[in-house]
mmCIF file of C-alpha atoms in Angstrom:
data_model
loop_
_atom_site.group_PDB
_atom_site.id
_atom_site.type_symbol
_atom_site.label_atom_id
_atom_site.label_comp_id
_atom_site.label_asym_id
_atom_site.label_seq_id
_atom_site.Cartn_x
_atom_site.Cartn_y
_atom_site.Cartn_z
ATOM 1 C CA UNK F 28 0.000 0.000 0.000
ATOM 2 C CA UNK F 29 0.653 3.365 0.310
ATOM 3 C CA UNK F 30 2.900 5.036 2.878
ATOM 4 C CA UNK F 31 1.092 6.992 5.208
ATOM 5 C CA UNK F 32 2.468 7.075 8.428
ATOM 6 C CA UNK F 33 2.742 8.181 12.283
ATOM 7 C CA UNK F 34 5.239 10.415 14.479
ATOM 8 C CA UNK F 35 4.187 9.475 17.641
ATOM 9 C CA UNK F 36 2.611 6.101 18.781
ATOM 10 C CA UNK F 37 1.275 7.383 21.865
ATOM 11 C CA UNK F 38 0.047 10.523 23.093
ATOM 12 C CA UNK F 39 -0.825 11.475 26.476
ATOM 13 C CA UNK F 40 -2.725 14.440 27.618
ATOM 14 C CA UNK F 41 -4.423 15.663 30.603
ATOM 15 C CA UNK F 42 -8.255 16.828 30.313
ATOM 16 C CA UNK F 43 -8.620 20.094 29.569
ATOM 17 C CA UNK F 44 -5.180 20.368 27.504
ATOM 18 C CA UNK F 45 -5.021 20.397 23.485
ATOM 19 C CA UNK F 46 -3.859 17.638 21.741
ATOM 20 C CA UNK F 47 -2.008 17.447 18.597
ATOM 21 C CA UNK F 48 -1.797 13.862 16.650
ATOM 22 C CA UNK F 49 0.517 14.168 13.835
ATOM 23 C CA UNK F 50 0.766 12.234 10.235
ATOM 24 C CA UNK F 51 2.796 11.624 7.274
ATOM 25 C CA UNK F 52 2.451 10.838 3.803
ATOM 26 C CA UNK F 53 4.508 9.796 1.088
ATOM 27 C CA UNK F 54 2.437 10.006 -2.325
ATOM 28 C CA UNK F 55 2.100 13.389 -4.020
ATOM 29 C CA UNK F 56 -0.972 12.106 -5.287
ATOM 30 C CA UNK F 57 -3.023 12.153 -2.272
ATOM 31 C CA UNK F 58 -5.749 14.776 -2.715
ATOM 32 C CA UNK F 59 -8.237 13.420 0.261
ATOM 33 C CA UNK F 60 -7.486 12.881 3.540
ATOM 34 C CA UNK F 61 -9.774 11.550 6.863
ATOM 35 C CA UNK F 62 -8.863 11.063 9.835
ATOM 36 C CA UNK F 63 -10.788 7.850 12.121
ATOM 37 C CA UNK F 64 -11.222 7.419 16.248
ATOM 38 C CA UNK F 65 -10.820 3.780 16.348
ATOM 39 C CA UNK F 66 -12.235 2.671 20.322
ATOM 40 C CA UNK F 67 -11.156 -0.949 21.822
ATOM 41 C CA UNK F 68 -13.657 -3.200 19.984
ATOM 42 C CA UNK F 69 -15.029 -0.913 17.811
ATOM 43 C CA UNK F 70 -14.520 0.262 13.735
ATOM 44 C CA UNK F 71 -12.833 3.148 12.952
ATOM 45 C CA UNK F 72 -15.454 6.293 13.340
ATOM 46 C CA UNK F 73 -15.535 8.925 10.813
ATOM 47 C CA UNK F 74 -13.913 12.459 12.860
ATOM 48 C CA UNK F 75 -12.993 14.990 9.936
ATOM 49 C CA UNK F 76 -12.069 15.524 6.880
ATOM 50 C CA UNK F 77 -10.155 18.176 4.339
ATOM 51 C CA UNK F 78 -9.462 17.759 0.660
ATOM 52 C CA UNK F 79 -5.500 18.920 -0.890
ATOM 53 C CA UNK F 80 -6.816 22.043 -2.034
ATOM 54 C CA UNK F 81 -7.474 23.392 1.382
ATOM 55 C CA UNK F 82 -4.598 23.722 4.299
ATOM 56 C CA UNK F 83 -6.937 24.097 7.316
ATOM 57 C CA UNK F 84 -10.498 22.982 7.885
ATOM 58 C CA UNK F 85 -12.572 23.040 11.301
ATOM 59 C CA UNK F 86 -15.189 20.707 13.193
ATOM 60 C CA UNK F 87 -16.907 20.705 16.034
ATOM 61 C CA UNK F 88 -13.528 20.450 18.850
ATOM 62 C CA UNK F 89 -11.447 19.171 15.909
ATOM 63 C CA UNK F 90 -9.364 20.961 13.350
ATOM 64 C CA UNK F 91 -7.218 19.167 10.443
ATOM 65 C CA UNK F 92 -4.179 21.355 9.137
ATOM 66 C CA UNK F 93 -2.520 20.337 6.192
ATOM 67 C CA UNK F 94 0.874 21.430 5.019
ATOM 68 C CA UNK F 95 0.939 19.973 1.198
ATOM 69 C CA UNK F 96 4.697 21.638 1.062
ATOM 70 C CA UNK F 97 6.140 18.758 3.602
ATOM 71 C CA UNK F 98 3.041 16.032 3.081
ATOM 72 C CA UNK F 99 2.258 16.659 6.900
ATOM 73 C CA UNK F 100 -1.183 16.115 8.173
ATOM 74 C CA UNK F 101 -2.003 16.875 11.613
ATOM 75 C CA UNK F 102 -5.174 16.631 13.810
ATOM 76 C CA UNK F 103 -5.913 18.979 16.397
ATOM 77 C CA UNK F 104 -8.318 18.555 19.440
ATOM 78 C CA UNK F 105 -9.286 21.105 21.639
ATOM 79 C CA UNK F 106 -10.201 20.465 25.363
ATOM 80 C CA UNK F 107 -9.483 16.695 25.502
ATOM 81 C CA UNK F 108 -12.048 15.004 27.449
ATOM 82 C CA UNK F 109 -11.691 11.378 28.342
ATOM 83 C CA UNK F 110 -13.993 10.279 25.889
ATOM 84 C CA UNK F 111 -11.482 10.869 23.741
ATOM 85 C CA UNK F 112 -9.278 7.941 24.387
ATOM 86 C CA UNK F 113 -8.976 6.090 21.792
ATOM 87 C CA UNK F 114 -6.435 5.210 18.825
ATOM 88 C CA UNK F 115 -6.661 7.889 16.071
ATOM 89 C CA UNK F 116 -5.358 7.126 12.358
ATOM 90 C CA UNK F 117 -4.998 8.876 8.817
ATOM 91 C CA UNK F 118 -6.288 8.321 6.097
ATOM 92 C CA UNK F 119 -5.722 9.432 2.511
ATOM 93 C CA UNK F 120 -7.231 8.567 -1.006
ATOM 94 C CA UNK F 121 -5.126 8.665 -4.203
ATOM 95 C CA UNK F 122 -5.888 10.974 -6.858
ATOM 96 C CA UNK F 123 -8.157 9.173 -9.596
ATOM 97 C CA UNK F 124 -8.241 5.798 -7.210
ATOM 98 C CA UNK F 125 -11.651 4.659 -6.683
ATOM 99 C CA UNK F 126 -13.473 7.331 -3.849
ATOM 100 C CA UNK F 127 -13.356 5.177 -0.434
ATOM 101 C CA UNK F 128 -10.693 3.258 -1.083
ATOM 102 C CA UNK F 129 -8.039 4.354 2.036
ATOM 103 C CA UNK F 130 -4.604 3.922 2.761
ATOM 104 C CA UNK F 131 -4.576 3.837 6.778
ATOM 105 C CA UNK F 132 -1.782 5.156 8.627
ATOM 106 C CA UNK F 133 -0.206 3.435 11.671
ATOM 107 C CA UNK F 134 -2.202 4.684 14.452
ATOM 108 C CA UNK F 135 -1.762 6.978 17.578
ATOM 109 C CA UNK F 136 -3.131 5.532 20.740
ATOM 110 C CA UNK F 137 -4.002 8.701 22.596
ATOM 111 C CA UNK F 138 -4.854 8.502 26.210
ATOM 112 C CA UNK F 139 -6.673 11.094 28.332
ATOM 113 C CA UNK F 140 -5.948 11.212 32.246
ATOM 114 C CA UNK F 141 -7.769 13.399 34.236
ATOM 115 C CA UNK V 26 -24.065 8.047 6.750
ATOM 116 C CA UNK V 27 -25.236 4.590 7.080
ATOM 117 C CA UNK V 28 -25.606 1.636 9.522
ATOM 118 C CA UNK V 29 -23.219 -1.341 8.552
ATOM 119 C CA UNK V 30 -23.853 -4.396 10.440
ATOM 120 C CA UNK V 31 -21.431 -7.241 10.143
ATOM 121 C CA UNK V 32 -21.980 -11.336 10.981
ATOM 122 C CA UNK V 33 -20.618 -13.004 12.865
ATOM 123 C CA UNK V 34 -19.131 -10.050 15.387
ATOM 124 C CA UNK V 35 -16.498 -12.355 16.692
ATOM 125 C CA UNK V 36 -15.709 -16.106 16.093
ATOM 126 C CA UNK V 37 -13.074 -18.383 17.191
ATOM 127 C CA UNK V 38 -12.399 -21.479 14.056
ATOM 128 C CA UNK V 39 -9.992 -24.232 13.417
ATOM 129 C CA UNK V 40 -7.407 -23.795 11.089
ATOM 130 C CA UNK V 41 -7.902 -25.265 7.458
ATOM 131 C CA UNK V 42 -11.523 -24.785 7.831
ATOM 132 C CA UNK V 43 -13.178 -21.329 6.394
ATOM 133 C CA UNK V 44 -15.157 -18.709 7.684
ATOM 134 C CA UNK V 45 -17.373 -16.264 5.313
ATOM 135 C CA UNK V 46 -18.310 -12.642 6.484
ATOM 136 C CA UNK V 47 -21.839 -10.656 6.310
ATOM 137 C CA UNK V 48 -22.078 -7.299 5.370
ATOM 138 C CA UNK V 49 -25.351 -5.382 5.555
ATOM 139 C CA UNK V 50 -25.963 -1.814 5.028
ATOM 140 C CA UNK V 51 -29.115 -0.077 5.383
ATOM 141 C CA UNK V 52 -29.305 1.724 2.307
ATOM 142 C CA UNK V 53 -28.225 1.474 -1.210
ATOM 143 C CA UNK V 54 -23.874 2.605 -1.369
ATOM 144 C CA UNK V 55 -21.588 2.686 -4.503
ATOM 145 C CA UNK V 56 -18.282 1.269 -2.920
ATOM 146 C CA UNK V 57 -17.691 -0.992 -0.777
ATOM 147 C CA UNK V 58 -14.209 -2.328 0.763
ATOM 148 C CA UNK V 59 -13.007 -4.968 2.998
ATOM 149 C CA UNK V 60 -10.311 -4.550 5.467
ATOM 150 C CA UNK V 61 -8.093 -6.413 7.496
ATOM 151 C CA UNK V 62 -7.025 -5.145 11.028
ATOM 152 C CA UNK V 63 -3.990 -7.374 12.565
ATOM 153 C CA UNK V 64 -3.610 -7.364 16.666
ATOM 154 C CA UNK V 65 -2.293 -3.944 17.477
ATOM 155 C CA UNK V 66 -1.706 -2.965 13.507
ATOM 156 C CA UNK V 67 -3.593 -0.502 11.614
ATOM 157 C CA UNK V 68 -6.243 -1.063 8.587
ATOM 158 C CA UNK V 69 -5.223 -2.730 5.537
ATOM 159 C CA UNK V 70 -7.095 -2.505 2.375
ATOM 160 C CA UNK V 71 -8.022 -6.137 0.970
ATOM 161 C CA UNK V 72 -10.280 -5.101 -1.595
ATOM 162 C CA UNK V 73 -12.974 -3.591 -3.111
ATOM 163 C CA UNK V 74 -16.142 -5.211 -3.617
ATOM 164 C CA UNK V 75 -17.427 -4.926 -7.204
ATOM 165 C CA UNK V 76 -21.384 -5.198 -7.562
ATOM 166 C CA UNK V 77 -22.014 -8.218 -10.218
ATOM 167 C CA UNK V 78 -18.443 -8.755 -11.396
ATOM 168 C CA UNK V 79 -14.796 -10.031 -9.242
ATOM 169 C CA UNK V 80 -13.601 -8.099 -6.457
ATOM 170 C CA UNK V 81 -10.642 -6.150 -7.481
ATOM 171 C CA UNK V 82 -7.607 -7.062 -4.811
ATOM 172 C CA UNK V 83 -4.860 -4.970 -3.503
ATOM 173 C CA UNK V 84 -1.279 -6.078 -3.373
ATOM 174 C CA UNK V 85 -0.753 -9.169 -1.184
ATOM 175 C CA UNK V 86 -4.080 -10.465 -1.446
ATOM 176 C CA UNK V 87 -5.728 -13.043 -3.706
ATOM 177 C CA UNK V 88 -9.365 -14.442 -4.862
ATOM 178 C CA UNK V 89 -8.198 -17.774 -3.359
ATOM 179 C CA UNK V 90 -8.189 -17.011 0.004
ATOM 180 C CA UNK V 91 -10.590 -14.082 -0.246
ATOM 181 C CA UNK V 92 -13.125 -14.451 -2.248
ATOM 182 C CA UNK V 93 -15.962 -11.964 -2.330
ATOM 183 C CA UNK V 94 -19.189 -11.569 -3.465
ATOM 184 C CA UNK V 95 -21.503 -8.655 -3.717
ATOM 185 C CA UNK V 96 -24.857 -9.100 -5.474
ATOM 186 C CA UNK V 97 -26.487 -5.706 -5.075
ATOM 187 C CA UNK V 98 -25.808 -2.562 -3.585
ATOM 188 C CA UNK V 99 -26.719 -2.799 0.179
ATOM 189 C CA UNK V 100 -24.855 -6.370 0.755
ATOM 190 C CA UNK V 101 -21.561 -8.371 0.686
ATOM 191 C CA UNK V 102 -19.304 -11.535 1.783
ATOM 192 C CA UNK V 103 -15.960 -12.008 2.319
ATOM 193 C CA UNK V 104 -14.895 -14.830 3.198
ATOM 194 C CA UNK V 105 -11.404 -15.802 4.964
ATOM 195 C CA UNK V 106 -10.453 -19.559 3.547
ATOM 196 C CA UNK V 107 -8.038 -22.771 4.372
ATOM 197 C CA UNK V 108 -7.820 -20.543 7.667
ATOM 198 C CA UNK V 109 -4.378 -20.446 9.611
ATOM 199 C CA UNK V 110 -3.176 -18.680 13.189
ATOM 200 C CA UNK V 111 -1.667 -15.134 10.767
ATOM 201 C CA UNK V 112 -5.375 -15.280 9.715
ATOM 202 C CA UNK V 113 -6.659 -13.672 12.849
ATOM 203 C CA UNK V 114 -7.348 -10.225 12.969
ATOM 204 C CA UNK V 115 -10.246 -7.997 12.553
ATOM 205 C CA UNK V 116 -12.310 -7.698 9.169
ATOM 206 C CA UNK V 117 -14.008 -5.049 8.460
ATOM 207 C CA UNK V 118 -16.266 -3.780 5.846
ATOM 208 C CA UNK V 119 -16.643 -0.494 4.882
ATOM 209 C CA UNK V 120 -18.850 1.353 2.562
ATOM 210 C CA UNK V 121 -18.900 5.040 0.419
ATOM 211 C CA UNK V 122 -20.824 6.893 -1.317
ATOM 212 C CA UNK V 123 -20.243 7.976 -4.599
ATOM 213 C CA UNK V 124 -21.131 11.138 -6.236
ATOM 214 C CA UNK V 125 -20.210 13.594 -3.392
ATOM 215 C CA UNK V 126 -17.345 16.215 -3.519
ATOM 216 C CA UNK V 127 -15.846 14.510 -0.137
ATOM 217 C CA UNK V 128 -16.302 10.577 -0.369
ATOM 218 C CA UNK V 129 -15.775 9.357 3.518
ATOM 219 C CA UNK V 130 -15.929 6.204 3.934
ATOM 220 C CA UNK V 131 -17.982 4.151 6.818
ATOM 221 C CA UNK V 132 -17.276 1.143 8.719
ATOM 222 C CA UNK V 133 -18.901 -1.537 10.091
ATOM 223 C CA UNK V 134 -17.680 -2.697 13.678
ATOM 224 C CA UNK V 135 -15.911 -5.714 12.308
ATOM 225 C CA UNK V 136 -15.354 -8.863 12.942
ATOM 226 C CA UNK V 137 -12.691 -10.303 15.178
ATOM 227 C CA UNK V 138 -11.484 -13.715 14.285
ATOM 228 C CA UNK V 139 -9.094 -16.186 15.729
ATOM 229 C CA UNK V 140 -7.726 -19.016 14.408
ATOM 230 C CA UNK V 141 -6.586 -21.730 16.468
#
């Protein structure tokens, strides 16, 4: 697959603080990226997404930045509450590959302590 | 969005047997993928799941030891054969939509195998 991939394997925060989970890609031809919250015995649950002609796009408590320039994608998530433990990953879509069809980062397992 | 409900949710099977995957979505979707999730590993694309013709397979994977089937838009099978203990992980489905300026895809909350 593609090379999409993860600074940090784990990220711990206390509530209340900002956390920042951090991505990399390889392939130039990457125009859509998602990023997933992935709880213990769950799938992977849709958070946000922002397309490669945009650098910065907001949701509710979430905000993706992209820096096309470096191919770094980064998630952003203000106030961490506990019920945001989980394991976050990137996503990204190929230019002209079928739409859906992901190339999944490694994961950031990002724990929440109060 | 849409609801994706997989069968079996879990299942524990003997190796060299084979085990075949439901997926069931509640309303009509363009694409729809199968993944595999390895113990502590992120999601791997195994393929996508063509409506009335073969399942077109990523890199590493082959119609031999997942075959697919998908005879209309709201279901599909995957199923995991001649099982052995690197078989276990989770296998999910996921679905899309087609025809919208951002395509995110869904999942289903997958099925966790072991082989034994």
């Amino acid at each position: 697959g593609e090379s999409v991939g993860l600074h940090l394997p784990t990220l711990s925060v206390q509530e209340g603080d900002n956390s920042i989970i951090n991505c990399a890609y390889s392939n130039s031809a990457s125009d859509y990226f998602i990023w997933y919250k992935q709880e213990s015995g769950k799938g992977p649950q849709f958070i946000i997404d922002i397309r490669s002609n945009m650098d910065k796009r907001q949701g509710q408590r979430v905000t993706v930045l992209l820096n096309k320039t470096v191919k770094h994608l980064s998630l952003q998530i203000a106030a961490t509450q506990p019920g945001d433990s989980a394991v976050y990953f990137c996503a990204e879509n190929i230019r002209g590959s079928t739409l859906g069809r992901l190339y999944f980062g490694r994961g950031t397992q990002l724990t929440v302590w109060p | 969005s849409a609801v994706i409900s997989q069968k079996p949710s879990r299942d524990i099977c003997q190796r060299g047997t084979s085990l075949t995957i439901q997926c069931q979505v509640d309303s009509q979707v363009t694409m729809m993928f199968w993944y595999r999730q390895q113990p502590g590993q992120s999601l791997t694309l195994i393929a996508t799941a063509n409506q009335g013709s073969e399942a077109t397979y990523e890199s590493g994977f082959v119609i031999d030891k997942f075959p697919i089937s998908r005879p209309n838009l709201t279901f599909s099978t995957l199923t995991v054969s001649n099982m052995s203990p690197e078989d276990s992980s989770i296998y999910l489905c996921s679905v899309a939509f087609g025809g919208r300026p951002n395509t995110e895809a869904f999942f289903g909350q997958g099925t966790r195998l072991t082989v034994v």
